[in-house]
PDB file of C-alpha atoms in Angstrom:
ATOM      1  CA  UNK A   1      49.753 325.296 -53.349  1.00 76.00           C
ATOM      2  CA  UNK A   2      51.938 327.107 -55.859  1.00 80.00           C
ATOM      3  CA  UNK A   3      50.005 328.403 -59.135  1.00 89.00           C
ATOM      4  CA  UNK A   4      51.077 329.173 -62.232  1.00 94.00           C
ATOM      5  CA  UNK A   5      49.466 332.835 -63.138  1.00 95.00           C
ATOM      6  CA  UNK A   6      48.374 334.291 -66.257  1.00 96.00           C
ATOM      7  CA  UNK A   7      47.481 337.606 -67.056  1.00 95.00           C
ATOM      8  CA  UNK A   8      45.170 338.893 -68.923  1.00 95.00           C
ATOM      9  CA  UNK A   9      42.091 336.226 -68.875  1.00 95.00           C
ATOM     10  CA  UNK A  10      39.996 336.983 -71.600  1.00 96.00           C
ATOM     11  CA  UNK A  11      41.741 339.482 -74.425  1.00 97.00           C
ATOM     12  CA  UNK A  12      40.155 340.759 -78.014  1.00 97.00           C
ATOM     13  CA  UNK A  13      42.260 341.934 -80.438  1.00 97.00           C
ATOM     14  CA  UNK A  14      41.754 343.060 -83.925  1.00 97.00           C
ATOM     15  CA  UNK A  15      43.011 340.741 -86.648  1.00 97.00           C
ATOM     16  CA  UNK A  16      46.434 342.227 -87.359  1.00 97.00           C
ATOM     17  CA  UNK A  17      47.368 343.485 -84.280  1.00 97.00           C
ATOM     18  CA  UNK A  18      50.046 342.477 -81.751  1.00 97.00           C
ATOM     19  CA  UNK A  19      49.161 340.842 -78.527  1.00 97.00           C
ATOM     20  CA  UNK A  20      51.520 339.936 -75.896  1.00 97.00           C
ATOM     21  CA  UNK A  21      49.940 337.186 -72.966  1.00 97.00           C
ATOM     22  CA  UNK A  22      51.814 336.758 -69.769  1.00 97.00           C
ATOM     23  CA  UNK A  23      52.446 334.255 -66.957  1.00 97.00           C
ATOM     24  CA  UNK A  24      54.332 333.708 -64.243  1.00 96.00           C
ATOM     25  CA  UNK A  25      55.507 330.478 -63.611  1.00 95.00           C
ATOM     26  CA  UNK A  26      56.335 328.659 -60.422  1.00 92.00           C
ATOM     27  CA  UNK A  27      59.853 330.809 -59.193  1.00 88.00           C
ATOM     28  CA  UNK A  28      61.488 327.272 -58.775  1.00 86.00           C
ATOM     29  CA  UNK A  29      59.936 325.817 -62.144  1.00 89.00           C
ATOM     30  CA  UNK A  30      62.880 325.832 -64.487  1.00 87.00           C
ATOM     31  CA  UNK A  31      61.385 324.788 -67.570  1.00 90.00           C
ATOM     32  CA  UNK A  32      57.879 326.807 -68.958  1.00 93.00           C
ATOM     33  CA  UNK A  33      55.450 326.030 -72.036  1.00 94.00           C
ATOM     34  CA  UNK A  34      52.927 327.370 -74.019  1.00 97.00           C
ATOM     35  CA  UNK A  35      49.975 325.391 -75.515  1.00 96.00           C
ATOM     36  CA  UNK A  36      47.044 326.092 -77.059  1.00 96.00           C
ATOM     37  CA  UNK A  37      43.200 324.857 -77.275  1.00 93.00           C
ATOM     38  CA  UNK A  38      40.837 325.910 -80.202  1.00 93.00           C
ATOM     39  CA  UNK A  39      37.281 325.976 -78.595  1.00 87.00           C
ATOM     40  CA  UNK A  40      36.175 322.387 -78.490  1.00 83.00           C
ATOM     41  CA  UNK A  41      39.343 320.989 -79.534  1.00 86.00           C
ATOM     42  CA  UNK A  42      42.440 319.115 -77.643  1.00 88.00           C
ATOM     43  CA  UNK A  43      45.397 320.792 -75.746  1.00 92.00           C
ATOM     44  CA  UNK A  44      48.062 321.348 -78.333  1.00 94.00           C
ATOM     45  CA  UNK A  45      51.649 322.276 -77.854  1.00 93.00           C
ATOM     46  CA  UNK A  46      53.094 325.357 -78.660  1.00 96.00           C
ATOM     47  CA  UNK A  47      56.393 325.660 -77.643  1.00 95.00           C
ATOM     48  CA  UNK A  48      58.951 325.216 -74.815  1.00 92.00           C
ATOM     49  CA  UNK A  49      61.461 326.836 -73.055  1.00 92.00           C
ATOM     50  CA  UNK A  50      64.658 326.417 -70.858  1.00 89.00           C
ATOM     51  CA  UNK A  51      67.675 328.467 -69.909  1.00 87.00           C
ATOM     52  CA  UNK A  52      66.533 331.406 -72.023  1.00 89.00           C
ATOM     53  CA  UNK A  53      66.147 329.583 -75.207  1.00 91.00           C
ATOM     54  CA  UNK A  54      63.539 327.722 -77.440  1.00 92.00           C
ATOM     55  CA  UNK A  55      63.703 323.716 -76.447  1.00 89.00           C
ATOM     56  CA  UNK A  56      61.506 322.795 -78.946  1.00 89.00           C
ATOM     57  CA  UNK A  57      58.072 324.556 -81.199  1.00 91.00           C
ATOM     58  CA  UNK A  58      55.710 322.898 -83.101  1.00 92.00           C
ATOM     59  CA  UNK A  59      54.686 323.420 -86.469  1.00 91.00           C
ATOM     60  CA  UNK A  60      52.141 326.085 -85.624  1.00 92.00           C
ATOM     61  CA  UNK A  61      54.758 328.109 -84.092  1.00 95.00           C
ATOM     62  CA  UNK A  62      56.048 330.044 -86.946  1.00 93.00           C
ATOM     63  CA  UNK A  63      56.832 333.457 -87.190  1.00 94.00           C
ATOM     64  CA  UNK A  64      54.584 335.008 -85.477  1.00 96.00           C
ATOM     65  CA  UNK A  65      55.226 333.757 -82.726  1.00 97.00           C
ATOM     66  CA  UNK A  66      57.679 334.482 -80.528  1.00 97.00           C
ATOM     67  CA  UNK A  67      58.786 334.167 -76.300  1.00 97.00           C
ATOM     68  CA  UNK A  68      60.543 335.734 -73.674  1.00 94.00           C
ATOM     69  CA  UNK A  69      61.186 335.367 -70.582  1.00 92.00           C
ATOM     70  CA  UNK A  70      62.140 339.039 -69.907  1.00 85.00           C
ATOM     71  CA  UNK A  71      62.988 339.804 -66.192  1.00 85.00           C
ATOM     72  CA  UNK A  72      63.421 336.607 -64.250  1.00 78.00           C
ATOM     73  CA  UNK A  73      59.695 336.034 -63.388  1.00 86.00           C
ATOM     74  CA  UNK A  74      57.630 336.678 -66.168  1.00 93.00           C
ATOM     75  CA  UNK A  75      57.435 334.169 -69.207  1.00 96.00           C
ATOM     76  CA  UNK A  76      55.388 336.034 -72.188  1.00 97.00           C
ATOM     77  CA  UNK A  77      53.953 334.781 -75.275  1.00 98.00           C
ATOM     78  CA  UNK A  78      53.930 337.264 -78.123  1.00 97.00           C
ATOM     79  CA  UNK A  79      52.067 337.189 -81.538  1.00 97.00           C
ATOM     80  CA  UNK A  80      53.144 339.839 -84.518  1.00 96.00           C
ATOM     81  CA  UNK A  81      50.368 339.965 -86.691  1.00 94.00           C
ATOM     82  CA  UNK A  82      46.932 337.958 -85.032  1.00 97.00           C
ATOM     83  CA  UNK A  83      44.763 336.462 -87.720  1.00 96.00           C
ATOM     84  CA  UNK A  84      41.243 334.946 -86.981  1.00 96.00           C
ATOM     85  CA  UNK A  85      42.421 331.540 -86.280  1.00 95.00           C
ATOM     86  CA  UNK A  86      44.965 332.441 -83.329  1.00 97.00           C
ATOM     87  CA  UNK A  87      41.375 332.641 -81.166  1.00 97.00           C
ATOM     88  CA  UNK A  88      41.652 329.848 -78.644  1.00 96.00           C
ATOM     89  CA  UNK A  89      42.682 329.518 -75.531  1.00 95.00           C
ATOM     90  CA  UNK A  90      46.184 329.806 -74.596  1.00 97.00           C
ATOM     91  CA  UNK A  91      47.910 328.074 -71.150  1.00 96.00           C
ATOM     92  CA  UNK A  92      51.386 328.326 -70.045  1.00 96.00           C
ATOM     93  CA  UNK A  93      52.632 325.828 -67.824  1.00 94.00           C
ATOM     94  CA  UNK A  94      56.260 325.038 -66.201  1.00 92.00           C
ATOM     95  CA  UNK A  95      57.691 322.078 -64.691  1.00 87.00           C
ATOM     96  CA  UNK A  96      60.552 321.753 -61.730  1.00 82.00           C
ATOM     97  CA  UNK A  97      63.231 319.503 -64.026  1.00 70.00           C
ATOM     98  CA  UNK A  98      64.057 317.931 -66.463  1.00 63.00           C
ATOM     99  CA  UNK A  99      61.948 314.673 -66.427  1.00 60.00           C
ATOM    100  CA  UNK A 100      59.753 315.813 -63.899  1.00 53.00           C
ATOM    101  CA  UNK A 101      56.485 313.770 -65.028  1.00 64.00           C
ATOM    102  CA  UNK A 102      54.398 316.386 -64.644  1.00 68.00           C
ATOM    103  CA  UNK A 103      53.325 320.256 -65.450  1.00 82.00           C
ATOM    104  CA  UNK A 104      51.601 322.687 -63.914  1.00 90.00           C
ATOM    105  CA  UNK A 105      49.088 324.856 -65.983  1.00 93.00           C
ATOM    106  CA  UNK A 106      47.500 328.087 -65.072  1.00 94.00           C
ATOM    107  CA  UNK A 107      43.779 328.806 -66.284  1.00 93.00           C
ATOM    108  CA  UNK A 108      44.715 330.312 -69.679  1.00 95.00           C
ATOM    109  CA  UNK A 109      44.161 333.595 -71.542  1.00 97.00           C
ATOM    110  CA  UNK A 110      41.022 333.630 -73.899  1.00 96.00           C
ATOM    111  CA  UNK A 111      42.395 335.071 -76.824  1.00 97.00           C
ATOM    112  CA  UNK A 112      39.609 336.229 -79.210  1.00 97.00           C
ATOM    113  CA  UNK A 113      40.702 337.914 -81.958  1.00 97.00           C
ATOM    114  CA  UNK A 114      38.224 339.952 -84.307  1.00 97.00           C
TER     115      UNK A 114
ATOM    116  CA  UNK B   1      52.696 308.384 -84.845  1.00 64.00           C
ATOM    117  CA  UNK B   2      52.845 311.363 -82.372  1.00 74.00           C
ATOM    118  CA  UNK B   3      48.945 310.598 -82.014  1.00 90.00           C
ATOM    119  CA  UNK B   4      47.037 309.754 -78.549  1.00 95.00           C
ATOM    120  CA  UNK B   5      43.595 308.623 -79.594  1.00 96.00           C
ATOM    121  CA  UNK B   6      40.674 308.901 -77.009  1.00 97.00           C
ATOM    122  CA  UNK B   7      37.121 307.322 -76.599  1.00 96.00           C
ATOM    123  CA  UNK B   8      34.343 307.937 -75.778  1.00 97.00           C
ATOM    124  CA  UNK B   9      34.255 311.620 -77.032  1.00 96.00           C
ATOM    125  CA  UNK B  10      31.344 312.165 -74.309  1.00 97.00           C
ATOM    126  CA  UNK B  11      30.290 309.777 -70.989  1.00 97.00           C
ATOM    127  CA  UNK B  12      26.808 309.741 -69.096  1.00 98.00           C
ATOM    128  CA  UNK B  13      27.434 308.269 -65.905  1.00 98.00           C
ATOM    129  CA  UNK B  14      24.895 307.790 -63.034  1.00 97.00           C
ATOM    130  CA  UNK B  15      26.343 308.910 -59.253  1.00 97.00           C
ATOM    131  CA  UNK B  16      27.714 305.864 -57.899  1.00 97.00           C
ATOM    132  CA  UNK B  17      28.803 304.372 -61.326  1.00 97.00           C
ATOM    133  CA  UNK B  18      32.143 303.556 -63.039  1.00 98.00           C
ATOM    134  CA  UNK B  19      33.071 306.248 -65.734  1.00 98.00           C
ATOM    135  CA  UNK B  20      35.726 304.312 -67.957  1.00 98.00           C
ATOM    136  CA  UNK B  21      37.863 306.516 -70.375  1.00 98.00           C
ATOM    137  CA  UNK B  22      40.200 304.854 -72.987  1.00 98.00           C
ATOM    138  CA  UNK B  23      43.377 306.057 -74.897  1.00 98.00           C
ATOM    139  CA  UNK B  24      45.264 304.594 -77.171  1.00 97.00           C
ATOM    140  CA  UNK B  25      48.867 305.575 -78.741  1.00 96.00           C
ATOM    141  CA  UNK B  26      51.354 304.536 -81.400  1.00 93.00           C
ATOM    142  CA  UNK B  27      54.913 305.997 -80.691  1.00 90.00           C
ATOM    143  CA  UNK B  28      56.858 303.937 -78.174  1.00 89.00           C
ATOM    144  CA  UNK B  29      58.637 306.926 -76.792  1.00 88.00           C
ATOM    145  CA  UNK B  30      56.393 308.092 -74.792  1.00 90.00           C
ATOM    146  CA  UNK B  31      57.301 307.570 -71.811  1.00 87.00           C
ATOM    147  CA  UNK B  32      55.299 308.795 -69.379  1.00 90.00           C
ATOM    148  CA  UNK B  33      51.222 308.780 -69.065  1.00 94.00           C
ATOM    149  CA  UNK B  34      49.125 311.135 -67.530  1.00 93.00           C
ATOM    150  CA  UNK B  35      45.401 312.168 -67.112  1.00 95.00           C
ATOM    151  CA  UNK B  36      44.562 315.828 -67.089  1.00 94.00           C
ATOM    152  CA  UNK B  37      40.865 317.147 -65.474  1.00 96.00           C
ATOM    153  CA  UNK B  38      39.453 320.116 -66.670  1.00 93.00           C
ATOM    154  CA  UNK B  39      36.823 322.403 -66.169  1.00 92.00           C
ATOM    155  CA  UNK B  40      34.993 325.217 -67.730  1.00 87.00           C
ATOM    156  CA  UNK B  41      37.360 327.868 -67.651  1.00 83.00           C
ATOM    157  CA  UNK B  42      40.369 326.138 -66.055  1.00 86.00           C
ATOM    158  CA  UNK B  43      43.981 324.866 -67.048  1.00 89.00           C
ATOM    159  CA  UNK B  44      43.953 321.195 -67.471  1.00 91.00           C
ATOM    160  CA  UNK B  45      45.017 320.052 -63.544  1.00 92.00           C
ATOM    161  CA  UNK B  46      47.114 317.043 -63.492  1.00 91.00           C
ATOM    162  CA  UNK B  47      44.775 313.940 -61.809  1.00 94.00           C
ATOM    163  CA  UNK B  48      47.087 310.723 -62.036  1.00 94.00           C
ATOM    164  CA  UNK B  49      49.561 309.411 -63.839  1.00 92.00           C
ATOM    165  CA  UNK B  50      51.678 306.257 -64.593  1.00 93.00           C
ATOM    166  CA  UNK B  51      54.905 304.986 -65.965  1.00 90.00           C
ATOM    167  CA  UNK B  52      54.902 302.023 -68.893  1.00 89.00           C
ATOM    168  CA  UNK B  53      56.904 300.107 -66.053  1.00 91.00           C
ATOM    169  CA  UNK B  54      53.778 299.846 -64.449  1.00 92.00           C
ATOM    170  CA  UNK B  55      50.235 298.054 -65.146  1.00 95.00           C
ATOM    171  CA  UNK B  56      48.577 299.625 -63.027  1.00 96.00           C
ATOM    172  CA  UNK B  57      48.025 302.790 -60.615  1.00 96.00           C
ATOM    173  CA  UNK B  58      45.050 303.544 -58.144  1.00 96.00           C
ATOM    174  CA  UNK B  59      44.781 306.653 -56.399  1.00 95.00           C
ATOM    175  CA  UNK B  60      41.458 307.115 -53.999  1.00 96.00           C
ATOM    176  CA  UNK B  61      38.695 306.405 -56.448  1.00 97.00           C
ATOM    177  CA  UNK B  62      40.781 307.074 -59.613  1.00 97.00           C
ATOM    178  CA  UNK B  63      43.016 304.045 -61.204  1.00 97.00           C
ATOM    179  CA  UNK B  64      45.089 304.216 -64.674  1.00 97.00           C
ATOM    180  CA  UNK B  65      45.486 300.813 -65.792  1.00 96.00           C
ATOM    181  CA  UNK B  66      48.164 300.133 -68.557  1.00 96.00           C
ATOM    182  CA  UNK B  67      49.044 297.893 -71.333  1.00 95.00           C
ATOM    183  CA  UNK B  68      52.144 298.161 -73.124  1.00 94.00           C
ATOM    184  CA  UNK B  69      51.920 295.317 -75.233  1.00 94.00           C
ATOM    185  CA  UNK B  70      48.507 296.667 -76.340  1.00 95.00           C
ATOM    186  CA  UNK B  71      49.664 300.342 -76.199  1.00 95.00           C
ATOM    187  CA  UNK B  72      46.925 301.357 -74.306  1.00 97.00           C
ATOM    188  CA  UNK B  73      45.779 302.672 -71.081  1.00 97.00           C
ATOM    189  CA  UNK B  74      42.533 303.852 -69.623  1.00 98.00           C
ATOM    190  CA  UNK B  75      40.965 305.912 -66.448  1.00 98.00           C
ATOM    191  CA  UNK B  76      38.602 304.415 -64.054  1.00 98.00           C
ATOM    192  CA  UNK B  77      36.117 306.550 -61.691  1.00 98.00           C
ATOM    193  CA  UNK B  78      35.000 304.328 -59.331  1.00 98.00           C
ATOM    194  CA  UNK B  79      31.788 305.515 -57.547  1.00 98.00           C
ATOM    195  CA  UNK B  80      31.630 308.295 -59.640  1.00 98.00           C
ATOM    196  CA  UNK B  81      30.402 311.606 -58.395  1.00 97.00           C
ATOM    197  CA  UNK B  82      28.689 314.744 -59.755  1.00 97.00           C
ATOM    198  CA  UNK B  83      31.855 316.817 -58.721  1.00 97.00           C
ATOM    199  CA  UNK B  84      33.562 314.790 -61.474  1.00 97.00           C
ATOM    200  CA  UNK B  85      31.901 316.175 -64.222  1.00 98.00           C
ATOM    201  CA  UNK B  86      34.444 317.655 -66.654  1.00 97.00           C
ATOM    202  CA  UNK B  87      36.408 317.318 -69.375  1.00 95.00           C
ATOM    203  CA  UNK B  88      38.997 314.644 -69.081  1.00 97.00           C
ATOM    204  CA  UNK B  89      42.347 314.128 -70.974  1.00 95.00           C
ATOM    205  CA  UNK B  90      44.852 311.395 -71.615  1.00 96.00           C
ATOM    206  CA  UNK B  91      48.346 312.175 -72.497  1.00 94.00           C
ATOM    207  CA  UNK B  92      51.697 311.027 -73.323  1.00 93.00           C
ATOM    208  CA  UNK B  93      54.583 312.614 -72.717  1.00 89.00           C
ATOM    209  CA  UNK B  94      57.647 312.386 -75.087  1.00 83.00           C
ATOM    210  CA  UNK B  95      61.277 313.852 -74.785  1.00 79.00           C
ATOM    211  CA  UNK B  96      61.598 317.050 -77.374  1.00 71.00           C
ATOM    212  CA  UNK B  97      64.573 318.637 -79.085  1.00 69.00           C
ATOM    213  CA  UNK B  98      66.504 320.283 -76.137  1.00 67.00           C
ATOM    214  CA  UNK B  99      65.789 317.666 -73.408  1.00 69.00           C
ATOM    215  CA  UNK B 100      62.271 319.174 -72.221  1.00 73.00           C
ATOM    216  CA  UNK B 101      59.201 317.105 -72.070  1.00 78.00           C
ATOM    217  CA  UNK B 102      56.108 317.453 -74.493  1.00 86.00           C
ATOM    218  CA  UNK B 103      52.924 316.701 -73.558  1.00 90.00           C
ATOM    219  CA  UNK B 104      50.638 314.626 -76.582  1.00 92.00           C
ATOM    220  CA  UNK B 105      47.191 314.889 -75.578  1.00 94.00           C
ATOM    221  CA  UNK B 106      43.925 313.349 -76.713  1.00 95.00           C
ATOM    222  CA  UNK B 107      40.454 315.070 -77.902  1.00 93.00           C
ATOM    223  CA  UNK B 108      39.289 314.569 -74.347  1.00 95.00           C
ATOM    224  CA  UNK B 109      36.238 313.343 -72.965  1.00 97.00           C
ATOM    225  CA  UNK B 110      33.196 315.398 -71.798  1.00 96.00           C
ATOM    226  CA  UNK B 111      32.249 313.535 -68.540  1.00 98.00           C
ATOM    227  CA  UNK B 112      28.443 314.020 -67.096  1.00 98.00           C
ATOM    228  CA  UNK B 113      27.663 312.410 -63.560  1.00 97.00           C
ATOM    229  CA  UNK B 114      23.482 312.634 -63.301  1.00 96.00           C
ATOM    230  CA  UNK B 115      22.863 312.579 -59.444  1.00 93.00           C
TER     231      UNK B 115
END
């Protein structure tokens, strides 16, 4: 069954410091997603993307945040400046079409940051 | 109004028993209704889902049942089994800026099947 990969699993970073996580979606997924879940706490959405642009971020996607989807395959999540309370754990999923009722997430990057 | 409220924040199920999981949510344009399992360690894995068309969805031992007029839905595990231990979550799924589809999920539920 086709799997959405992410890469690293588990990454510490020192408060202030730039971290970039990566996935690769499914190759015939069209639209991808980040979302986020504070130890404990619900799934939460970050951000989505289509055709090379931004659909849609939530509020806690300011400017630190930023994606790319830089050759074709990969789909990366990049934050500037990581302050304590970016530690949770991040999952990108992607989904075939518009209205497709249904994602598929990989297993998340641990993001602890220090 | 973008809310999905969940209860019971934790279940203790024996093996064998029904594990019932409730949701509850406000905005009418959601539009779609699924149920995520997840364990330690591991994306949320889509388990079923339904459409507010529909009151009701069964899939082997696991059935959504839905009420629009009551804007609420809930999970059922019938004969519920060790190997279901995990967290679950509801979800609602709304259409964002840009046409793509945001997911609205719940606290979850911690799920414990004693054998």
């Amino acid at each position: 069954e086709p799997e959405v990969t992410q890469t690293p699993s588990h990454q510490v970073t020192q408060m202030g410091q730039e971290v970039i996580l990566r996935c690769v979606p499914i190759s015939n997924h069209l639209y991808f997603y980040w979302y986020r879940q504070i130890l404990g706490q619900k799934v939460e959405f970050l951000v989505s993307f289509y055709n090379n642009e931004i659909s849609e971020k939530s509020e806690i996607f300011d400017d630190q945040f930023s994606v790319e989807r830089p050759d074709g395959s990969n789909f990366t999540l990049k934050i500037r400046s990581t302050k304590l309370e970016d530690s949770a754990m991040y999952f990108c999923a992607s989904s075939r079409t518009l209205n497709n009722y249904g994602y598929t997430f990989g297993s998340g990057t641990r993001l602890t940051v220090v | 109004q973008q809310q999905v409220k969940q209860s019971p924040q934790s279940l203790i199920v024996q093996k064998g028993g029904i594990s019932i999981i409730n949701c509850a949510y406000e905005n009418t344009a959601f539009d779609y209704f699924p149920w995520y399992q997840q364990f330690p360690g591991k994306g949320p894995a889509l388990l079923i889902a339904i459409r507010p068309d529909v009151s009701e969805k069964k899939e082997g031992r696991f059935t959504i049942s839905f009420n629009k007029s009551a804007k609420q839905f809930s999970l059922h595990i019938m004969d519920s089994q060790p190997g279901d231990s995990a967290t679950y979550f509801c979800a609602a799924s709304v259409q964002g800026q840009g046409g793509s589809e945001k997911l609205v999920f719940g606290k979850g539920t911690k799920l414990t099947v004693n054998p």
